[in-house]
Short mmCIF file of C-alpha atoms in Angstrom, two decimals:
data_model
loop_
_atom_site.label_atom_id
_atom_site.label_comp_id
_atom_site.label_asym_id
_atom_site.label_seq_id
_atom_site.Cartn_x
_atom_site.Cartn_y
_atom_site.Cartn_z
CA MET I 112 169.92 -104.83 153.89
CA ALA I 113 167.13 -104.35 156.62
CA THR I 114 164.53 -105.02 154.05
CA LEU I 115 166.17 -108.13 152.84
CA ARG I 116 166.56 -109.40 156.44
CA ARG I 117 162.85 -108.74 157.08
CA LEU I 118 161.92 -110.73 154.07
CA GLN I 119 163.47 -113.82 155.57
CA GLU I 120 161.88 -113.25 159.00
CA ALA I 121 158.98 -115.46 160.12
CA PRO I 122 156.67 -114.93 163.07
CA ARG I 123 158.18 -116.11 166.42
CA HIS I 124 156.38 -119.09 168.09
CA LEU I 125 156.88 -121.17 171.07
CA LEU I 126 156.51 -124.87 171.45
CA VAL I 127 156.27 -126.17 175.06
CA CYS I 128 157.11 -129.81 175.45
CA GLU I 129 156.61 -131.77 178.73
CA LYS I 130 157.55 -135.33 179.33
CA SER I 131 156.18 -137.09 182.43
CA ASN I 132 154.06 -140.05 183.54
CA PHE I 133 150.37 -139.54 184.45
CA GLY I 134 151.13 -140.35 188.08
CA HIS I 135 153.67 -137.68 188.63
CA ASP I 136 152.83 -134.86 190.83
CA LYS I 137 154.19 -132.21 188.61
CA SER I 138 152.39 -133.61 185.55
CA ARG I 139 149.96 -130.90 184.35
CA HIS I 140 147.88 -132.91 181.94
CA LYS I 141 144.76 -132.71 184.15
CA HIS I 142 145.24 -128.89 184.66
CA LEU I 143 145.92 -128.31 180.98
CA VAL I 144 142.68 -130.13 179.97
CA GLU I 145 140.66 -128.47 182.70
CA THR I 146 141.77 -125.02 181.88
CA HIS I 147 141.18 -125.14 178.12
CA TYR I 148 137.71 -124.36 178.01
CA HIS I 149 136.73 -123.95 174.32
CA ASN I 150 137.61 -127.17 172.27
CA TYR I 151 136.71 -127.46 168.67
CA ARG I 152 138.29 -130.66 167.65
CA VAL I 153 139.61 -133.79 169.50
CA SER I 154 141.47 -136.42 167.59
CA PHE I 155 143.28 -139.66 168.58
CA LEU I 156 145.59 -141.93 166.91
CA ILE I 157 146.14 -145.57 167.98
CA PRO I 158 148.70 -147.51 166.25
CA GLU I 159 148.52 -151.24 165.63
CA CYS I 160 144.64 -150.99 166.01
CA GLY I 161 142.01 -151.81 163.50
CA LEU I 162 138.99 -151.57 165.56
CA LEU I 163 137.90 -149.42 168.49
CA SER I 164 137.16 -151.02 171.83
CA LYS I 165 133.51 -150.97 172.95
CA GLU I 166 134.34 -148.70 175.66
CA LEU I 167 136.24 -146.04 173.68
CA LYS I 168 133.42 -146.36 170.85
CA SER I 169 130.79 -145.62 173.28
CA LEU I 170 132.62 -142.92 174.80
CA VAL I 171 133.27 -141.20 171.46
CA MET I 172 129.69 -141.72 170.13
CA ASP I 173 128.25 -140.26 173.40
CA ILE I 174 130.54 -137.19 173.92
CA GLY I 175 127.36 -135.17 174.55
CA PRO I 176 125.52 -132.51 172.63
CA TYR I 177 126.29 -128.87 172.40
CA TYR I 178 123.74 -126.05 171.62
CA SER I 179 123.45 -123.00 169.46
CA VAL I 180 121.30 -120.02 169.97
CA LYS I 181 120.64 -116.98 167.79
CA ASN I 182 120.61 -113.37 168.72
CA LEU I 183 120.95 -113.92 172.47
CA PRO I 184 121.17 -110.57 174.23
CA LEU I 185 124.07 -110.30 176.59
CA HIS I 186 121.77 -109.23 179.53
CA GLU I 187 120.30 -112.70 179.59
CA LEU I 188 123.77 -114.06 180.69
CA ILE I 189 123.69 -111.76 183.78
CA THR I 190 120.31 -112.40 185.18
CA HIS I 191 120.01 -114.00 188.70
CA GLU I 192 117.89 -116.85 187.06
CA PHE I 193 120.57 -117.64 184.59
CA ILE I 194 123.41 -117.74 187.11
CA ASN I 195 121.50 -119.79 189.57
CA THR I 196 120.22 -122.14 187.09
CA PHE I 197 123.40 -122.83 185.09
CA VAL I 198 126.38 -121.12 186.09
CA LYS I 199 126.35 -122.21 189.70
CA LYS I 200 125.08 -125.89 188.99
CA GLY I 201 127.90 -127.15 186.92
CA SER I 202 130.10 -125.79 184.26
CA PHE I 203 128.48 -123.74 181.63
CA SER I 204 130.44 -122.71 178.55
CA ALA I 205 129.49 -120.27 175.78
CA LEU I 206 131.24 -118.75 172.78
CA THR I 207 130.13 -116.41 170.13
CA TYR I 208 129.58 -118.24 166.84
CA ASN I 209 130.93 -116.90 163.56
CA THR I 210 132.79 -114.00 165.06
CA SER I 211 136.34 -113.35 164.14
CA ILE I 212 138.54 -112.30 167.09
CA ASP I 213 140.70 -110.08 164.76
CA GLU I 214 137.77 -108.19 163.23
CA ASP I 215 134.59 -108.58 165.14
CA ASN I 216 133.19 -108.34 168.79
CA THR I 217 133.67 -111.64 170.55
CA VAL I 218 132.20 -113.04 173.66
CA ALA I 219 132.93 -115.94 175.81
CA LEU I 220 131.48 -117.36 179.18
CA LEU I 221 133.89 -119.50 180.95
CA PRO I 222 132.87 -122.32 183.23
CA ASN I 223 134.20 -120.40 186.18
CA GLY I 224 131.59 -117.82 185.65
CA LYS I 225 133.77 -115.08 184.06
CA LEU I 226 132.23 -113.29 181.12
CA ILE I 227 134.95 -112.07 178.70
CA LEU I 228 134.02 -109.53 176.10
CA SER I 229 136.57 -108.71 173.29
CA LEU I 230 135.26 -105.53 171.64
CA ASP I 231 136.40 -103.01 169.09
CA LYS I 232 137.23 -99.42 170.25
CA ASP I 233 133.76 -98.04 169.26
CA THR I 234 131.79 -100.63 170.84
CA TYR I 235 133.94 -100.71 173.95
CA GLU I 236 133.52 -96.95 174.49
CA GLU I 237 129.74 -97.19 173.78
CA THR I 238 129.18 -99.79 176.43
CA GLY I 239 130.42 -97.49 179.18
CA LEU I 240 132.02 -100.25 181.07
CA GLN I 241 135.55 -100.68 182.58
CA GLY I 242 137.96 -102.79 180.64
CA ARG I 243 141.61 -102.84 179.41
CA PRO I 244 143.30 -102.76 176.07
CA SER I 245 144.02 -106.00 174.31
CA ARG I 246 147.54 -107.35 174.58
CA TYR I 247 147.33 -108.10 170.91
CA SER I 248 146.08 -104.81 169.41
CA GLY I 249 149.55 -103.16 168.95
CA ARG I 250 150.59 -99.64 169.99
CA LYS I 251 147.36 -98.15 168.91
CA SER I 252 144.62 -100.07 171.01
CA MET I 253 141.84 -101.24 168.64
CA LYS I 254 140.61 -103.86 170.82
CA PHE I 255 139.56 -103.83 174.40
CA VAL I 256 138.68 -106.70 176.90
CA ILE I 257 136.01 -106.52 179.51
CA SER I 258 135.85 -109.08 182.15
CA ILE I 259 132.85 -109.73 184.29
CA ASP I 260 132.83 -112.10 187.20
CA LEU I 261 129.21 -113.43 187.32
CA MET I 262 129.90 -115.36 190.65
CA ASP I 263 131.01 -112.14 192.27
CA LEU I 264 128.04 -110.19 190.78
CA SER I 265 125.48 -112.67 192.03
CA LEU I 266 126.55 -112.03 195.62
CA ASN I 267 124.97 -108.75 195.59
CA LEU I 268 122.43 -107.98 192.74
CA ASP I 269 121.72 -104.59 194.11
CA SER I 270 125.25 -103.21 193.80
CA LYS I 271 126.21 -100.25 191.88
CA LYS I 272 128.35 -102.41 189.79
CA TYR I 273 125.51 -104.75 188.78
CA ARG I 274 123.20 -101.98 188.14
CA ARG I 275 125.71 -100.34 185.76
CA ILE I 276 126.42 -103.59 183.75
CA SER I 277 122.63 -104.21 183.51
CA TRP I 278 121.96 -100.69 182.26
CA SER I 279 124.67 -100.97 179.75
CA PHE I 280 123.44 -104.42 178.28
CA LYS I 281 119.87 -103.51 178.36
CA GLU I 282 119.87 -99.77 177.42
CA LYS I 283 123.28 -98.22 176.63
CA LYS I 284 124.53 -100.84 174.29
CA PRO I 285 122.35 -103.86 174.02
CA LEU I 286 124.61 -106.47 172.24
CA LYS I 287 123.21 -109.66 170.73
CA PHE I 288 125.18 -112.56 169.39
CA ASP I 289 124.76 -116.04 167.96
CA PHE I 290 126.38 -118.40 170.74
CA LEU I 291 127.59 -121.87 171.00
CA LEU I 292 126.61 -123.41 174.47
CA ALA I 293 127.61 -126.32 176.38
CA TRP I 294 126.78 -127.40 179.97
CA HIS I 295 128.29 -130.00 182.00
CA HIS I 296 126.32 -130.85 185.13
CA THR I 297 125.49 -133.73 187.43
CA GLY I 298 121.77 -133.26 187.67
CA THR I 299 119.16 -134.76 185.24
CA GLU I 300 117.66 -131.56 183.96
CA GLU I 301 118.21 -132.40 180.20
CA SER I 302 115.51 -130.31 178.95
CA THR I 303 116.40 -127.26 180.89
CA MET I 304 118.74 -125.69 178.25
CA MET I 305 115.99 -126.23 175.57
CA SER I 306 113.33 -124.75 177.42
CA TYR I 307 115.25 -121.92 179.09
CA PHE I 308 116.61 -120.58 175.66
CA SER I 309 113.49 -121.50 173.71
CA LYS I 310 113.02 -117.82 172.73
CA TYR I 311 116.39 -117.81 170.89
CA GLN I 312 115.97 -120.62 168.44
CA ILE I 313 118.14 -123.04 170.44
CA GLN I 314 119.06 -126.08 168.56
CA GLU I 315 120.70 -129.13 169.84
CA HIS I 316 123.75 -130.40 167.83
CA GLN I 317 125.74 -133.71 168.13
CA PRO I 318 129.52 -133.50 167.64
CA LYS I 319 130.59 -134.92 164.27
CA VAL I 320 132.59 -138.03 164.55
CA ALA I 321 134.95 -139.38 161.79
CA LEU I 322 136.50 -142.71 162.16
CA SER I 323 138.98 -144.28 159.87
CA THR I 324 141.73 -146.97 159.67
CA VAL I 325 144.99 -146.16 157.80
CA ARG I 326 146.81 -149.05 156.34
CA GLU I 327 150.75 -149.38 156.37
CA LEU I 328 151.40 -146.23 158.07
CA GLN I 329 155.08 -145.10 158.49
CA CYS I 330 155.47 -144.07 162.16
CA PRO I 331 158.40 -142.33 163.76
CA VAL I 332 160.18 -144.36 166.44
CA LEU I 333 159.91 -142.65 169.91
CA ARG I 334 161.76 -143.27 173.21
CA SER I 335 160.52 -142.00 176.41
CA SER I 336 164.04 -141.24 177.45
CA GLY I 337 164.28 -137.72 175.98
CA LEU I 338 162.30 -135.07 174.21
CA ALA I 339 165.20 -134.13 171.83
CA GLY I 340 165.41 -137.65 170.35
CA GLU I 341 168.61 -139.53 169.60
CA PRO I 342 170.22 -139.58 166.03
CA GLU I 343 169.38 -142.93 164.33
CA GLU I 344 167.58 -144.16 167.55
CA ALA I 345 164.60 -142.13 168.18
CA CYS I 346 162.83 -139.11 166.70
CA SER I 347 162.38 -135.77 168.69
CA ALA I 348 159.18 -134.43 169.99
CA LEU I 349 159.09 -131.74 167.24
CA GLU I 350 159.40 -134.20 164.39
CA PHE I 351 156.69 -136.45 165.78
CA PHE I 352 154.47 -133.33 166.22
CA ASP I 353 155.07 -132.41 162.52
CA TRP I 354 154.31 -136.11 161.54
CA LEU I 355 151.10 -136.16 163.43
CA GLY I 356 150.13 -133.15 161.59
CA ALA I 357 150.98 -134.78 158.24
CA VAL I 358 148.86 -137.78 159.13
CA PHE I 359 145.72 -135.82 160.22
CA CYS I 360 146.10 -133.68 157.12
CA SER I 361 146.30 -136.88 155.01
CA ALA I 362 149.63 -135.80 153.46
CA ASP I 363 151.53 -138.24 151.64
CA LEU I 364 154.55 -139.47 153.98
CA ASN I 365 156.58 -141.24 151.47
CA ASN I 366 157.99 -138.80 148.87
CA GLU I 367 161.25 -139.02 147.21
CA PRO I 368 163.77 -136.18 147.76
CA TYR I 369 163.69 -135.36 144.06
CA ASN I 370 159.80 -135.31 143.81
CA PHE I 371 158.64 -132.22 142.09
CA ILE I 372 155.40 -131.85 144.02
CA SER I 373 156.59 -132.68 147.61
CA THR I 374 159.54 -133.86 149.35
CA TYR I 375 158.04 -134.56 152.79
CA CYS I 376 158.75 -137.85 154.18
CA CYS I 377 158.37 -139.53 157.69
CA PRO I 378 161.16 -138.57 160.00
CA GLN I 379 163.82 -141.21 160.58
CA PRO I 380 164.10 -143.55 162.26
CA SER I 381 160.72 -144.99 161.45
CA ALA I 382 158.80 -148.23 161.54
CA MET I 383 155.96 -149.46 159.28
CA VAL I 384 152.87 -150.10 161.06
CA ALA I 385 150.25 -152.55 159.49
CA GLN I 386 147.26 -150.32 160.51
CA ALA I 387 146.39 -147.40 162.69
CA PHE I 388 143.05 -146.08 163.95
CA LEU I 389 142.21 -142.35 163.69
CA CYS I 390 139.28 -140.68 165.24
CA THR I 391 138.28 -137.06 164.99
CA ILE I 392 135.49 -135.21 166.97
CA THR I 393 134.50 -131.84 166.10
CA GLY I 394 132.02 -129.58 167.72
CA PHE I 395 132.05 -127.61 170.95
CA ILE I 396 133.58 -130.06 173.40
CA LEU I 397 133.70 -129.66 177.16
CA PRO I 398 137.03 -130.17 178.98
CA GLU I 399 135.25 -132.72 181.23
CA LYS I 400 134.59 -134.96 178.28
CA ILE I 401 138.19 -134.71 177.10
CA HIS I 402 139.32 -135.77 180.56
CA VAL I 403 137.28 -138.88 180.62
CA LEU I 404 138.46 -139.66 177.07
CA LEU I 405 142.11 -139.21 178.14
CA GLU I 406 141.52 -141.41 181.15
CA GLN I 407 140.13 -144.07 178.87
CA LEU I 408 143.10 -143.94 176.56
CA CYS I 409 145.46 -144.17 179.42
CA HIS I 410 143.58 -147.47 180.35
CA TYR I 411 144.25 -148.64 176.75
CA PHE I 412 147.49 -149.90 178.09
CA ASP I 413 146.11 -151.87 180.95
CA GLU I 414 146.27 -155.00 178.86
CA PRO I 415 149.39 -155.67 176.60
CA LYS I 416 149.17 -153.99 173.41
CA LEU I 417 151.42 -153.93 170.21
CA ALA I 418 151.01 -150.20 170.12
CA PRO I 419 153.90 -148.40 171.77
CA TRP I 420 152.03 -145.06 172.25
CA VAL I 421 148.71 -143.42 171.49
CA THR I 422 148.11 -139.58 170.77
CA LEU I 423 145.27 -137.42 171.90
CA THR I 424 145.13 -133.98 170.02
CA VAL I 425 142.97 -130.99 171.13
CA GLN I 426 142.45 -128.00 168.86
CA GLY I 427 140.88 -124.95 170.34
CA PHE I 428 138.75 -122.15 168.64
CA ALA I 429 140.81 -119.80 166.60
CA ASP I 430 138.40 -117.13 167.53
CA SER I 431 138.06 -117.67 171.31
CA PRO I 432 139.05 -114.67 173.37
CA VAL I 433 140.88 -116.97 175.92
CA ALA I 434 143.54 -119.48 175.37
CA TRP I 435 144.18 -121.46 178.65
CA ARG I 436 142.44 -120.19 181.61
CA GLU I 437 141.82 -116.51 181.37
CA LYS I 438 144.88 -115.85 179.53
CA GLU I 439 144.17 -113.62 176.35
CA HIS I 440 144.21 -115.41 172.95
CA GLY I 441 145.28 -113.53 169.93
CA PHE I 442 144.42 -114.63 166.41
CA HIS I 443 147.82 -113.55 164.76
CA LYS I 444 149.82 -114.97 167.70
CA GLY I 445 148.74 -118.63 167.30
CA GLU I 446 146.44 -121.36 168.41
CA ALA I 447 146.44 -123.68 171.20
CA THR I 448 147.03 -127.32 170.26
CA SER I 449 147.65 -129.96 172.74
CA VAL I 450 149.11 -133.34 171.95
CA ARG I 451 149.46 -136.17 174.52
CA THR I 452 151.10 -139.47 173.97
CA GLY I 453 151.78 -141.98 176.62
CA PRO I 454 154.19 -141.21 178.24
CA THR I 455 155.30 -138.04 176.29
CA THR I 456 153.23 -134.79 176.56
CA VAL I 457 153.70 -132.15 173.97
CA HIS I 458 151.74 -129.00 173.72
CA HIS I 459 152.09 -125.80 171.95
CA GLN I 460 151.04 -122.12 172.53
CA MET O 418 160.06 -150.26 184.43
CA PRO O 419 160.69 -147.24 186.32
CA ALA O 420 158.26 -144.28 185.71
CA THR O 421 159.28 -141.58 183.35
CA ALA O 422 160.86 -138.53 185.03
CA TYR O 423 159.35 -135.10 184.57
CA GLU O 424 160.97 -132.83 181.83
CA ARG O 425 159.72 -129.59 180.46
CA VAL O 426 161.44 -127.83 177.51
CA VAL O 427 160.26 -124.46 175.93
CA TYR O 428 161.51 -124.16 172.41
CA LYS O 429 161.52 -120.78 170.94
CA SER O 430 160.69 -120.61 167.22
CA PRO O 431 161.87 -124.29 166.80
CA SER O 432 160.00 -124.90 163.53
CA GLU O 433 162.18 -124.65 160.34
CA TYR O 434 159.05 -124.72 158.23
CA HIS O 435 155.94 -122.89 158.05
CA TYR O 436 152.70 -124.36 156.68
CA MET O 437 150.00 -122.52 154.68
CA LYS O 438 146.50 -123.70 153.82
CA VAL O 439 145.54 -121.85 150.54
CA CYS O 440 142.79 -121.88 148.03
CA LEU O 441 143.00 -120.64 144.46
CA GLU O 442 139.86 -118.89 143.05
CA PHE O 443 139.21 -118.18 139.57
CA GLN O 444 136.76 -115.50 138.36
CA GLU O 445 135.37 -117.77 135.78
CA HIS O 446 134.16 -121.41 136.62
CA GLY O 447 135.36 -124.55 135.26
CA VAL O 448 139.16 -124.02 135.39
CA GLY O 449 140.99 -127.14 136.24
CA LEU O 450 144.64 -127.74 137.37
CA ASN O 451 146.27 -130.84 138.34
CA VAL O 452 148.84 -130.90 141.11
CA ALA O 453 151.84 -130.52 138.87
CA GLN O 454 150.12 -127.34 137.19
CA PHE O 455 149.40 -126.07 140.56
CA LYS O 456 153.01 -126.44 141.70
CA GLN O 457 154.21 -124.86 138.50
CA LEU O 458 151.87 -122.02 139.25
CA LEU O 459 153.45 -121.37 142.61
CA VAL O 460 156.88 -121.46 141.12
CA SER O 461 155.72 -118.83 138.49
CA ALA O 462 154.23 -116.73 141.28
CA LEU O 463 157.63 -116.74 143.05
CA ARG O 464 159.49 -116.14 139.77
CA ASP O 465 157.28 -113.20 138.94
CA LEU O 466 158.06 -111.25 142.07
CA PHE O 467 161.30 -112.55 143.21
CA GLY O 468 163.10 -113.84 140.05
CA GLU O 469 164.97 -117.06 139.58
CA VAL O 470 166.21 -116.95 143.32
CA GLY O 471 162.47 -116.85 144.45
CA ALA O 472 161.58 -119.59 141.86
CA ALA O 473 164.25 -121.75 143.47
CA LEU O 474 162.67 -121.68 146.90
CA PRO O 475 161.57 -125.32 147.82
CA VAL O 476 157.96 -125.40 148.19
CA ASP O 477 156.08 -128.70 148.85
CA VAL O 478 152.50 -129.23 148.05
CA LEU O 479 151.68 -131.57 150.95
CA THR O 480 148.02 -132.00 149.95
CA TYR O 481 146.00 -130.82 146.93
CA ASP O 482 142.36 -131.21 146.26
CA GLU O 483 141.64 -130.53 142.50
CA LYS O 484 138.00 -129.97 143.00
CA THR O 485 138.28 -126.88 145.22
CA LEU O 486 141.90 -126.05 144.17
CA SER O 487 142.90 -125.92 147.85
CA ALA O 488 146.39 -127.15 149.08
CA ILE O 489 148.56 -127.31 152.03
CA LEU O 490 152.00 -125.96 151.34
CA ARG O 491 155.13 -126.32 153.27
CA ILE O 492 157.83 -123.65 153.03
CA CYS O 493 161.08 -123.03 155.00
CA SER O 494 160.32 -120.46 157.53
CA SER O 495 162.85 -117.93 155.87
CA GLY O 496 160.91 -118.24 152.75
CA LEU O 497 157.44 -117.61 154.17
CA VAL O 498 157.19 -113.85 153.55
CA LYS O 499 158.44 -114.45 149.97
CA LEU O 500 155.84 -117.11 149.15
CA TRP O 501 152.99 -115.25 150.91
CA SER O 502 153.62 -112.08 149.07
CA SER O 503 153.95 -114.02 145.70
CA LEU O 504 150.69 -115.59 146.34
CA THR O 505 148.94 -112.36 147.27
CA LEU O 506 150.26 -110.47 143.99
CA PHE O 507 149.41 -113.41 141.63
CA GLY O 508 146.53 -112.18 139.65
CA ALA O 509 146.24 -114.38 136.45
CA TYR O 510 146.98 -117.64 135.09
CA LYS O 511 146.87 -118.18 131.19
CA SER O 512 145.00 -114.72 131.08
CA LYS O 513 142.32 -116.05 133.39
CA LYS O 514 141.93 -113.76 136.42
CA CYS O 515 142.45 -115.49 139.77
CA ALA O 516 143.41 -114.84 143.38
CA PHE O 517 144.95 -116.96 145.98
CA ARG O 518 142.99 -117.06 149.40
CA VAL O 519 145.28 -117.70 152.41
CA ILE O 520 143.07 -119.72 154.97
CA GLN O 521 145.51 -120.65 157.61
CA VAL O 522 149.05 -120.27 158.40
CA SER O 523 151.11 -121.90 161.18
CA PRO O 524 154.56 -123.08 162.05
CA PHE O 525 152.93 -126.41 163.00
CA LEU O 526 151.12 -128.57 160.58
CA LEU O 527 148.92 -130.09 163.10
CA ALA O 528 147.22 -126.79 163.59
CA LEU O 529 146.04 -127.00 159.74
CA SER O 530 144.30 -130.30 160.39
CA GLY O 531 141.16 -128.37 161.46
CA ASN O 532 139.75 -124.81 161.10
CA SER O 533 137.22 -123.73 163.70
CA ARG O 534 136.18 -120.94 161.18
CA GLU O 535 134.81 -123.65 158.74
CA GLN O 536 132.59 -124.94 161.50
CA VAL O 537 129.10 -125.51 160.16
CA LEU O 538 126.06 -126.09 162.24
CA ASP O 539 123.37 -128.48 160.82
#
């Protein structure tokens, strides 16, 4: 019986939904965006819209470049010069490229100056540095997390702690990775990144932008009065969230219940919308840019529009060692996706 | 119009469905399957392992790409383990060796709209 019961079990998951307005004190939309450091994909959907406004289009096309480097040794990220040039002068973000968090060693540098290393047991022991077992490695710890505060280190580069980390990265266990980098700063030193990392085959990349208009889209009816929806009046946040997934996956929304291939259809009640604008940006996107995009989307309703809502979806990196802020992120425990619609906010952990 | 009040709800395992992004790989090249054949293949995989009860599990093929033989499937959460294990153990179609690759699994379809592991740098 226990075996039969286990066959029907699915992994547990959480869906956190928040409903608010952007002017509310408790609304955490800004905090959620600012603390989600590694963003792979940002998409938005505007119903009853055929063409993007000039402001939104220029914002989308000018999200800003990100960079890739090859075989960057970790000791380069703890040098005095690096910390002063980049970490202290803006928000510098880095994430190892093409490393799987469940199998490989992964490293991330957060904009607050924390260097997070997620290492397998052997590598961890070889570094000789202090860390803690990963929350997601089960009873037998196979993965360990080391957290190094670069801001704290930079206060005293002669400290025992700094000397040990430096020795570990340079001599004991020199680790090298391919990284994705991004830097938000207010200065004008555009070429600093390219010249500083010139030894490591640095390349600049522009995020990929995909724009499309969908005709005759069946959309769920929403009411700002409640997240749970009302039977025959409004759809729930969960139904809307699923529907949004179907739209961005280009699934058919109009199947009959007896269809052999798929029975998925738009949740009811729904309304047909003549056209909707979809935009997807993929790359390594800074939270500051997402915040600007969110603000611009809020301003969409400054003038009267047919659209009852817009959505903004942010998808993180599956292999980032952190989810929000410095909370550990496990591959098998789910991703971080955030959806915002005016005025409803839905996010999932 | 009064501003919306703040409300926060945490739902524990609310999704009655799970979604899987899968890809079917054949040992030899040039094997084509239309969406109906693909769906039939899923049903046979379930039947092989779990009999008629398994074959009766409602599986929706939400998207299908004939060129790459990849699809997004929807299954009720209680049937996820049965479907996943059926796909894992499915080894041949019409005497041609093949294997299912499970690329992503999530209780939320939106998570399958992008896969950071597929990121390619120019």
